[in-house]
Amino acid sequence: MKERAIRKTVRGQRAVDGAGVHLVRVLGRDTIADFDPFLMLDSFDSTNPDDYTAGFPMHPHRGIETITYLIGGQIDHEDSLGNAGRIGPGQAQWMTAGSGIMHQEMPQPSKRMLGLQLWLNLPAAEKMADPQYFDIAGGMIGETEDENAAVRVISGEYGGTRGVQPRHLPASIYDVTVKPGRSVTIPTPADENVSVFLIEGDAVIGGQQIAEKTAVNFGAGDAVTVGAPADAEARFIFLSGRPLGEPVAWGGPIVMNTREELKHAFDELDAGTFVKHKPAPPTGGTPQ
């Protein structure tokens, strides 16, 4: 088994988005090629509700999937197609924007808001797929633990423990907590692009001390190993997916393949023809 070495590290930077939400922006336009198919990663970590309760009022998305995962806190969500709900600690929401959806996410006051939102690109052939919108809770997230680490499988499979199976790109997303002084080795498909994001605590990777709120992208290989310092846990989000290698045209909340497609999306937004499909009411369960 060939261990993957660190190829790139990106330390998150404080930013303000939405209606005034203070967050840590980690991945964005400058990291597309390295972290493909993951486009954006924003991390939330605050004990002050004033940092986030302004939220993200109604806004459009097209051409991507958004995955919101919370370790602490609550977020109410609602969309233009009549879906609404709340995600809480240990839960996730996976939204396929596809051909177009309007939605809002409004964090609620809590002792600590800790989590993230990922943007996962859609292949060119599936950019205009029907929108789908569902919550991931309860037994939908697989859990396993040994003497080294506890792993929550949001999507994909780890050592026989399964999470949800994505409809479009078969991306694997795990929430991994490594115990003090221990390490975990995660097997990885050779043809996938693999990264981790240190959401809470520092970690030791390839003999290097990597700081909290850093994303680490790996080179070629069959496995990654992440360790925790002797006196503290290291908690990270594991991300793996086959890179698309397609051109990206990114304008605000819309991600297409060409500037012409991007302009067309915004023209439709102006004309009121952006939202095209009404999905069936969400029923929960694994996406197919």
PDB file of N, CA, C and O in Angstrom, residues 162-220:
ATOM      1  N   ARG A 162     -21.310   2.017   5.987  1.00  0.00           N
ATOM      2  CA  ARG A 162     -21.789   2.816   4.866  1.00  0.00           C
ATOM      3  C   ARG A 162     -22.551   4.053   5.327  1.00  0.00           C
ATOM      4  O   ARG A 162     -23.239   4.049   6.334  1.00  0.00           O
ATOM      5  N   GLY A 163     -22.405   5.103   4.517  1.00  0.00           N
ATOM      6  CA  GLY A 163     -23.240   6.281   4.630  1.00  0.00           C
ATOM      7  C   GLY A 163     -24.187   6.321   3.445  1.00  0.00           C
ATOM      8  O   GLY A 163     -24.517   5.296   2.871  1.00  0.00           O
ATOM      9  N   VAL A 164     -24.633   7.519   3.064  1.00  0.00           N
ATOM     10  CA  VAL A 164     -25.490   7.631   1.893  1.00  0.00           C
ATOM     11  C   VAL A 164     -24.656   7.431   0.630  1.00  0.00           C
ATOM     12  O   VAL A 164     -23.435   7.588   0.635  1.00  0.00           O
ATOM     13  N   GLN A 165     -25.323   7.053  -0.444  1.00  0.00           N
ATOM     14  CA  GLN A 165     -24.658   6.871  -1.736  1.00  0.00           C
ATOM     15  C   GLN A 165     -25.114   7.998  -2.666  1.00  0.00           C
ATOM     16  O   GLN A 165     -26.274   8.044  -3.053  1.00  0.00           O
ATOM     17  N   PRO A 166     -24.217   8.916  -2.989  1.00  0.00           N
ATOM     18  CA  PRO A 166     -24.608  10.083  -3.791  1.00  0.00           C
ATOM     19  C   PRO A 166     -25.188   9.706  -5.151  1.00  0.00           C
ATOM     20  O   PRO A 166     -24.820   8.697  -5.745  1.00  0.00           O
ATOM     21  N   ARG A 167     -26.099  10.545  -5.642  1.00  0.00           N
ATOM     22  CA  ARG A 167     -26.769  10.291  -6.915  1.00  0.00           C
ATOM     23  C   ARG A 167     -25.852  10.534  -8.115  1.00  0.00           C
ATOM     24  O   ARG A 167     -25.981   9.896  -9.146  1.00  0.00           O
ATOM     25  N   HIS A 168     -24.974  11.499  -8.004  1.00  0.00           N
ATOM     26  CA  HIS A 168     -24.212  11.944  -9.167  1.00  0.00           C
ATOM     27  C   HIS A 168     -22.743  11.540  -9.047  1.00  0.00           C
ATOM     28  O   HIS A 168     -22.347  10.536  -9.619  1.00  0.00           O
ATOM     29  N   LEU A 169     -21.940  12.287  -8.334  1.00  0.00           N
ATOM     30  CA  LEU A 169     -20.546  11.900  -8.127  1.00  0.00           C
ATOM     31  C   LEU A 169     -20.436  11.037  -6.871  1.00  0.00           C
ATOM     32  O   LEU A 169     -20.917  11.431  -5.805  1.00  0.00           O
ATOM     33  N   PRO A 170     -19.809   9.874  -6.951  1.00  0.00           N
ATOM     34  CA  PRO A 170     -19.680   9.005  -5.772  1.00  0.00           C
ATOM     35  C   PRO A 170     -18.590   9.491  -4.821  1.00  0.00           C
ATOM     36  O   PRO A 170     -17.577   8.816  -4.594  1.00  0.00           O
ATOM     37  N   ALA A 171     -18.777  10.682  -4.263  1.00  0.00           N
ATOM     38  CA  ALA A 171     -17.804  11.251  -3.338  1.00  0.00           C
ATOM     39  C   ALA A 171     -17.945  10.618  -1.956  1.00  0.00           C
ATOM     40  O   ALA A 171     -19.055  10.333  -1.499  1.00  0.00           O
ATOM     41  N   SER A 172     -16.809  10.411  -1.301  1.00  0.00           N
ATOM     42  CA  SER A 172     -16.792   9.893   0.069  1.00  0.00           C
ATOM     43  C   SER A 172     -16.477  11.026   1.035  1.00  0.00           C
ATOM     44  O   SER A 172     -15.508  11.770   0.832  1.00  0.00           O
ATOM     45  N   ILE A 173     -17.299  11.146   2.071  1.00  0.00           N
ATOM     46  CA  ILE A 173     -17.113  12.192   3.086  1.00  0.00           C
ATOM     47  C   ILE A 173     -17.236  11.543   4.452  1.00  0.00           C
ATOM     48  O   ILE A 173     -18.267  10.939   4.760  1.00  0.00           O
ATOM     49  N   TYR A 174     -16.192  11.644   5.269  1.00  0.00           N
ATOM     50  CA  TYR A 174     -16.201  11.086   6.623  1.00  0.00           C
ATOM     51  C   TYR A 174     -15.875  12.181   7.632  1.00  0.00           C
ATOM     52  O   TYR A 174     -15.108  13.099   7.346  1.00  0.00           O
ATOM     53  N   ASP A 175     -16.409  12.057   8.816  1.00  0.00           N
ATOM     54  CA  ASP A 175     -16.041  12.868   9.978  1.00  0.00           C
ATOM     55  C   ASP A 175     -15.232  11.953  10.899  1.00  0.00           C
ATOM     56  O   ASP A 175     -15.767  10.988  11.447  1.00  0.00           O
ATOM     57  N   VAL A 176     -13.936  12.250  11.048  1.00  0.00           N
ATOM     58  CA  VAL A 176     -13.025  11.352  11.760  1.00  0.00           C
ATOM     59  C   VAL A 176     -12.424  12.047  12.972  1.00  0.00           C
ATOM     60  O   VAL A 176     -11.871  13.150  12.856  1.00  0.00           O
ATOM     61  N   THR A 177     -12.526  11.420  14.136  1.00  0.00           N
ATOM     62  CA  THR A 177     -11.895  11.924  15.355  1.00  0.00           C
ATOM     63  C   THR A 177     -10.803  10.942  15.774  1.00  0.00           C
ATOM     64  O   THR A 177     -11.089   9.789  16.116  1.00  0.00           O
ATOM     65  N   VAL A 178      -9.559  11.402  15.730  1.00  0.00           N
ATOM     66  CA  VAL A 178      -8.418  10.575  16.104  1.00  0.00           C
ATOM     67  C   VAL A 178      -8.115  10.809  17.584  1.00  0.00           C
ATOM     68  O   VAL A 178      -8.027  11.956  18.046  1.00  0.00           O
ATOM     69  N   LYS A 179      -7.937   9.745  18.327  1.00  0.00           N
ATOM     70  CA  LYS A 179      -7.695   9.841  19.767  1.00  0.00           C
ATOM     71  C   LYS A 179      -6.273  10.318  20.050  1.00  0.00           C
ATOM     72  O   LYS A 179      -5.373  10.118  19.228  1.00  0.00           O
ATOM     73  N   PRO A 180      -6.045  10.973  21.197  1.00  0.00           N
ATOM     74  CA  PRO A 180      -4.720  11.532  21.503  1.00  0.00           C
ATOM     75  C   PRO A 180      -3.604  10.499  21.366  1.00  0.00           C
ATOM     76  O   PRO A 180      -3.713   9.371  21.859  1.00  0.00           O
ATOM     77  N   GLY A 181      -2.555  10.903  20.649  1.00  0.00           N
ATOM     78  CA  GLY A 181      -1.393  10.047  20.492  1.00  0.00           C
ATOM     79  C   GLY A 181      -1.585   8.889  19.521  1.00  0.00           C
ATOM     80  O   GLY A 181      -0.680   8.064  19.356  1.00  0.00           O
ATOM     81  N   ARG A 182      -2.731   8.822  18.869  1.00  0.00           N
ATOM     82  CA  ARG A 182      -3.025   7.714  17.951  1.00  0.00           C
ATOM     83  C   ARG A 182      -3.030   8.224  16.509  1.00  0.00           C
ATOM     84  O   ARG A 182      -2.949   9.422  16.248  1.00  0.00           O
ATOM     85  N   SER A 183      -3.175   7.304  15.565  1.00  0.00           N
ATOM     86  CA  SER A 183      -3.289   7.672  14.163  1.00  0.00           C
ATOM     87  C   SER A 183      -4.258   6.729  13.474  1.00  0.00           C
ATOM     88  O   SER A 183      -4.528   5.622  13.960  1.00  0.00           O
ATOM     89  N   VAL A 184      -4.791   7.174  12.350  1.00  0.00           N
ATOM     90  CA  VAL A 184      -5.704   6.363  11.556  1.00  0.00           C
ATOM     91  C   VAL A 184      -5.220   6.352  10.113  1.00  0.00           C
ATOM     92  O   VAL A 184      -4.773   7.385   9.592  1.00  0.00           O
ATOM     93  N   THR A 185      -5.260   5.194   9.479  1.00  0.00           N
ATOM     94  CA  THR A 185      -4.912   5.058   8.062  1.00  0.00           C
ATOM     95  C   THR A 185      -6.171   4.696   7.291  1.00  0.00           C
ATOM     96  O   THR A 185      -6.856   3.724   7.626  1.00  0.00           O
ATOM     97  N   ILE A 186      -6.469   5.509   6.283  1.00  0.00           N
ATOM     98  CA  ILE A 186      -7.693   5.329   5.498  1.00  0.00           C
ATOM     99  C   ILE A 186      -7.316   4.903   4.080  1.00  0.00           C
ATOM    100  O   ILE A 186      -6.620   5.646   3.375  1.00  0.00           O
ATOM    101  N   PRO A 187      -7.742   3.719   3.638  1.00  0.00           N
ATOM    102  CA  PRO A 187      -7.497   3.305   2.253  1.00  0.00           C
ATOM    103  C   PRO A 187      -8.229   4.234   1.291  1.00  0.00           C
ATOM    104  O   PRO A 187      -9.338   4.691   1.581  1.00  0.00           O
ATOM    105  N   THR A 188      -7.612   4.506   0.141  1.00  0.00           N
ATOM    106  CA  THR A 188      -8.196   5.427  -0.830  1.00  0.00           C
ATOM    107  C   THR A 188      -8.086   4.856  -2.243  1.00  0.00           C
ATOM    108  O   THR A 188      -7.042   4.313  -2.614  1.00  0.00           O
ATOM    109  N   PRO A 189      -9.142   4.981  -3.056  1.00  0.00           N
ATOM    110  CA  PRO A 189      -9.042   4.545  -4.453  1.00  0.00           C
ATOM    111  C   PRO A 189      -7.955   5.326  -5.185  1.00  0.00           C
ATOM    112  O   PRO A 189      -7.848   6.552  -5.042  1.00  0.00           O
ATOM    113  N   ALA A 190      -7.152   4.632  -5.972  1.00  0.00           N
ATOM    114  CA  ALA A 190      -6.012   5.265  -6.634  1.00  0.00           C
ATOM    115  C   ALA A 190      -6.428   6.348  -7.613  1.00  0.00           C
ATOM    116  O   ALA A 190      -5.663   7.291  -7.871  1.00  0.00           O
ATOM    117  N   ASP A 191      -7.655   6.263  -8.178  1.00  0.00           N
ATOM    118  CA  ASP A 191      -8.075   7.218  -9.195  1.00  0.00           C
ATOM    119  C   ASP A 191      -8.857   8.401  -8.629  1.00  0.00           C
ATOM    120  O   ASP A 191      -9.419   9.193  -9.386  1.00  0.00           O
ATOM    121  N   GLU A 192      -8.900   8.534  -7.293  1.00  0.00           N
ATOM    122  CA  GLU A 192      -9.646   9.638  -6.698  1.00  0.00           C
ATOM    123  C   GLU A 192      -8.707  10.688  -6.124  1.00  0.00           C
ATOM    124  O   GLU A 192      -7.561  10.403  -5.749  1.00  0.00           O
ATOM    125  N   ASN A 193      -9.201  11.918  -6.072  1.00  0.00           N
ATOM    126  CA  ASN A 193      -8.473  13.033  -5.483  1.00  0.00           C
ATOM    127  C   ASN A 193      -8.853  13.097  -4.001  1.00  0.00           C
ATOM    128  O   ASN A 193     -10.042  13.175  -3.665  1.00  0.00           O
ATOM    129  N   VAL A 194      -7.872  13.068  -3.114  1.00  0.00           N
ATOM    130  CA  VAL A 194      -8.126  12.897  -1.685  1.00  0.00           C
ATOM    131  C   VAL A 194      -7.607  14.103  -0.904  1.00  0.00           C
ATOM    132  O   VAL A 194      -6.490  14.578  -1.135  1.00  0.00           O
ATOM    133  N   SER A 195      -8.433  14.570   0.023  1.00  0.00           N
ATOM    134  CA  SER A 195      -8.068  15.696   0.881  1.00  0.00           C
ATOM    135  C   SER A 195      -8.641  15.473   2.273  1.00  0.00           C
ATOM    136  O   SER A 195      -9.568  14.672   2.452  1.00  0.00           O
ATOM    137  N   VAL A 196      -8.104  16.186   3.253  1.00  0.00           N
ATOM    138  CA  VAL A 196      -8.716  16.248   4.573  1.00  0.00           C
ATOM    139  C   VAL A 196      -8.772  17.708   4.996  1.00  0.00           C
ATOM    140  O   VAL A 196      -7.943  18.524   4.576  1.00  0.00           O
ATOM    141  N   PHE A 197      -9.756  18.026   5.833  1.00  0.00           N
ATOM    142  CA  PHE A 197      -9.877  19.358   6.416  1.00  0.00           C
ATOM    143  C   PHE A 197      -9.891  19.216   7.930  1.00  0.00           C
ATOM    144  O   PHE A 197     -10.747  18.526   8.486  1.00  0.00           O
ATOM    145  N   LEU A 198      -8.941  19.867   8.588  1.00  0.00           N
ATOM    146  CA  LEU A 198      -8.830  19.782  10.044  1.00  0.00           C
ATOM    147  C   LEU A 198      -9.821  20.758  10.670  1.00  0.00           C
ATOM    148  O   LEU A 198      -9.548  21.947  10.821  1.00  0.00           O
ATOM    149  N   ILE A 199     -10.980  20.232  11.037  1.00  0.00           N
ATOM    150  CA  ILE A 199     -12.049  21.107  11.518  1.00  0.00           C
ATOM    151  C   ILE A 199     -11.885  21.471  12.982  1.00  0.00           C
ATOM    152  O   ILE A 199     -12.326  22.530  13.421  1.00  0.00           O
ATOM    153  N   GLU A 200     -11.217  20.606  13.756  1.00  0.00           N
ATOM    154  CA  GLU A 200     -11.040  20.892  15.188  1.00  0.00           C
ATOM    155  C   GLU A 200      -9.762  20.228  15.689  1.00  0.00           C
ATOM    156  O   GLU A 200      -9.657  19.000  15.689  1.00  0.00           O
ATOM    157  N   GLY A 201      -8.809  21.034  16.083  1.00  0.00           N
ATOM    158  CA  GLY A 201      -7.544  20.517  16.590  1.00  0.00           C
ATOM    159  C   GLY A 201      -6.498  20.364  15.499  1.00  0.00           C
ATOM    160  O   GLY A 201      -6.817  20.220  14.322  1.00  0.00           O
ATOM    161  N   ASP A 202      -5.222  20.405  15.903  1.00  0.00           N
ATOM    162  CA  ASP A 202      -4.123  20.188  14.978  1.00  0.00           C
ATOM    163  C   ASP A 202      -3.951  18.690  14.727  1.00  0.00           C
ATOM    164  O   ASP A 202      -4.500  17.855  15.445  1.00  0.00           O
ATOM    165  N   ALA A 203      -3.164  18.376  13.708  1.00  0.00           N
ATOM    166  CA  ALA A 203      -2.911  16.974  13.379  1.00  0.00           C
ATOM    167  C   ALA A 203      -1.464  16.808  12.921  1.00  0.00           C
ATOM    168  O   ALA A 203      -0.780  17.785  12.593  1.00  0.00           O
ATOM    169  N   VAL A 204      -1.032  15.553  12.900  1.00  0.00           N
ATOM    170  CA  VAL A 204       0.298  15.216  12.400  1.00  0.00           C
ATOM    171  C   VAL A 204       0.118  14.385  11.131  1.00  0.00           C
ATOM    172  O   VAL A 204      -0.487  13.316  11.157  1.00  0.00           O
ATOM    173  N   ILE A 205       0.645  14.901  10.007  1.00  0.00           N
ATOM    174  CA  ILE A 205       0.515  14.233   8.720  1.00  0.00           C
ATOM    175  C   ILE A 205       1.882  14.234   8.043  1.00  0.00           C
ATOM    176  O   ILE A 205       2.479  15.299   7.847  1.00  0.00           O
ATOM    177  N   GLY A 206       2.359  13.063   7.674  1.00  0.00           N
ATOM    178  CA  GLY A 206       3.654  12.977   7.008  1.00  0.00           C
ATOM    179  C   GLY A 206       4.784  13.580   7.821  1.00  0.00           C
ATOM    180  O   GLY A 206       5.717  14.164   7.261  1.00  0.00           O
ATOM    181  N   GLY A 207       4.692  13.467   9.132  1.00  0.00           N
ATOM    182  CA  GLY A 207       5.719  14.016  10.010  1.00  0.00           C
ATOM    183  C   GLY A 207       5.602  15.506  10.252  1.00  0.00           C
ATOM    184  O   GLY A 207       6.408  16.088  10.988  1.00  0.00           O
ATOM    185  N   GLN A 208       4.591  16.159   9.660  1.00  0.00           N
ATOM    186  CA  GLN A 208       4.404  17.601   9.836  1.00  0.00           C
ATOM    187  C   GLN A 208       3.245  17.890  10.779  1.00  0.00           C
ATOM    188  O   GLN A 208       2.233  17.184  10.758  1.00  0.00           O
ATOM    189  N   GLN A 209       3.395  18.943  11.585  1.00  0.00           N
ATOM    190  CA  GLN A 209       2.302  19.418  12.423  1.00  0.00           C
ATOM    191  C   GLN A 209       1.448  20.354  11.567  1.00  0.00           C
ATOM    192  O   GLN A 209       1.939  21.378  11.082  1.00  0.00           O
ATOM    193  N   ILE A 210       0.191  19.991  11.355  1.00  0.00           N
ATOM    194  CA  ILE A 210      -0.716  20.780  10.516  1.00  0.00           C
ATOM    195  C   ILE A 210      -1.750  21.453  11.407  1.00  0.00           C
ATOM    196  O   ILE A 210      -2.376  20.797  12.247  1.00  0.00           O
ATOM    197  N   ALA A 211      -1.948  22.755  11.213  1.00  0.00           N
ATOM    198  CA  ALA A 211      -2.804  23.538  12.100  1.00  0.00           C
ATOM    199  C   ALA A 211      -4.285  23.340  11.792  1.00  0.00           C
ATOM    200  O   ALA A 211      -4.678  23.060  10.652  1.00  0.00           O
ATOM    201  N   GLU A 212      -5.089  23.498  12.840  1.00  0.00           N
ATOM    202  CA  GLU A 212      -6.545  23.487  12.710  1.00  0.00           C
ATOM    203  C   GLU A 212      -6.999  24.457  11.628  1.00  0.00           C
ATOM    204  O   GLU A 212      -6.362  25.481  11.381  1.00  0.00           O
ATOM    205  N   LYS A 213      -8.108  24.135  10.969  1.00  0.00           N
ATOM    206  CA  LYS A 213      -8.708  24.934   9.894  1.00  0.00           C
ATOM    207  C   LYS A 213      -7.815  24.977   8.657  1.00  0.00           C
ATOM    208  O   LYS A 213      -7.843  25.942   7.888  1.00  0.00           O
ATOM    209  N   THR A 214      -7.067  23.897   8.437  1.00  0.00           N
ATOM    210  CA  THR A 214      -6.246  23.747   7.237  1.00  0.00           C
ATOM    211  C   THR A 214      -6.780  22.584   6.407  1.00  0.00           C
ATOM    212  O   THR A 214      -7.120  21.534   6.949  1.00  0.00           O
ATOM    213  N   ALA A 215      -6.855  22.778   5.094  1.00  0.00           N
ATOM    214  CA  ALA A 215      -7.172  21.689   4.174  1.00  0.00           C
ATOM    215  C   ALA A 215      -5.867  21.147   3.606  1.00  0.00           C
ATOM    216  O   ALA A 215      -4.968  21.909   3.245  1.00  0.00           O
ATOM    217  N   VAL A 216      -5.771  19.828   3.539  1.00  0.00           N
ATOM    218  CA  VAL A 216      -4.577  19.156   3.038  1.00  0.00           C
ATOM    219  C   VAL A 216      -4.969  18.298   1.846  1.00  0.00           C
ATOM    220  O   VAL A 216      -5.848  17.444   1.953  1.00  0.00           O
ATOM    221  N   ASN A 217      -4.330  18.543   0.718  1.00  0.00           N
ATOM    222  CA  ASN A 217      -4.559  17.738  -0.481  1.00  0.00           C
ATOM    223  C   ASN A 217      -3.365  16.811  -0.694  1.00  0.00           C
ATOM    224  O   ASN A 217      -2.219  17.205  -0.490  1.00  0.00           O
ATOM    225  N   PHE A 218      -3.659  15.576  -1.094  1.00  0.00           N
ATOM    226  CA  PHE A 218      -2.621  14.553  -1.191  1.00  0.00           C
ATOM    227  C   PHE A 218      -2.318  14.187  -2.638  1.00  0.00           C
ATOM    228  O   PHE A 218      -3.165  14.288  -3.517  1.00  0.00           O
ATOM    229  N   GLY A 219      -1.103  13.692  -2.838  1.00  0.00           N
ATOM    230  CA  GLY A 219      -0.697  13.180  -4.129  1.00  0.00           C
ATOM    231  C   GLY A 219      -1.166  11.753  -4.328  1.00  0.00           C
ATOM    232  O   GLY A 219      -2.026  11.246  -3.608  1.00  0.00           O
ATOM    233  N   ALA A 220      -0.561  11.078  -5.305  1.00  0.00           N
ATOM    234  CA  ALA A 220      -0.983   9.736  -5.688  1.00  0.00           C
ATOM    235  C   ALA A 220      -0.681   8.721  -4.600  1.00  0.00           C
ATOM    236  O   ALA A 220       0.275   8.867  -3.826  1.00  0.00           O
TER     237      ALA A 220
END
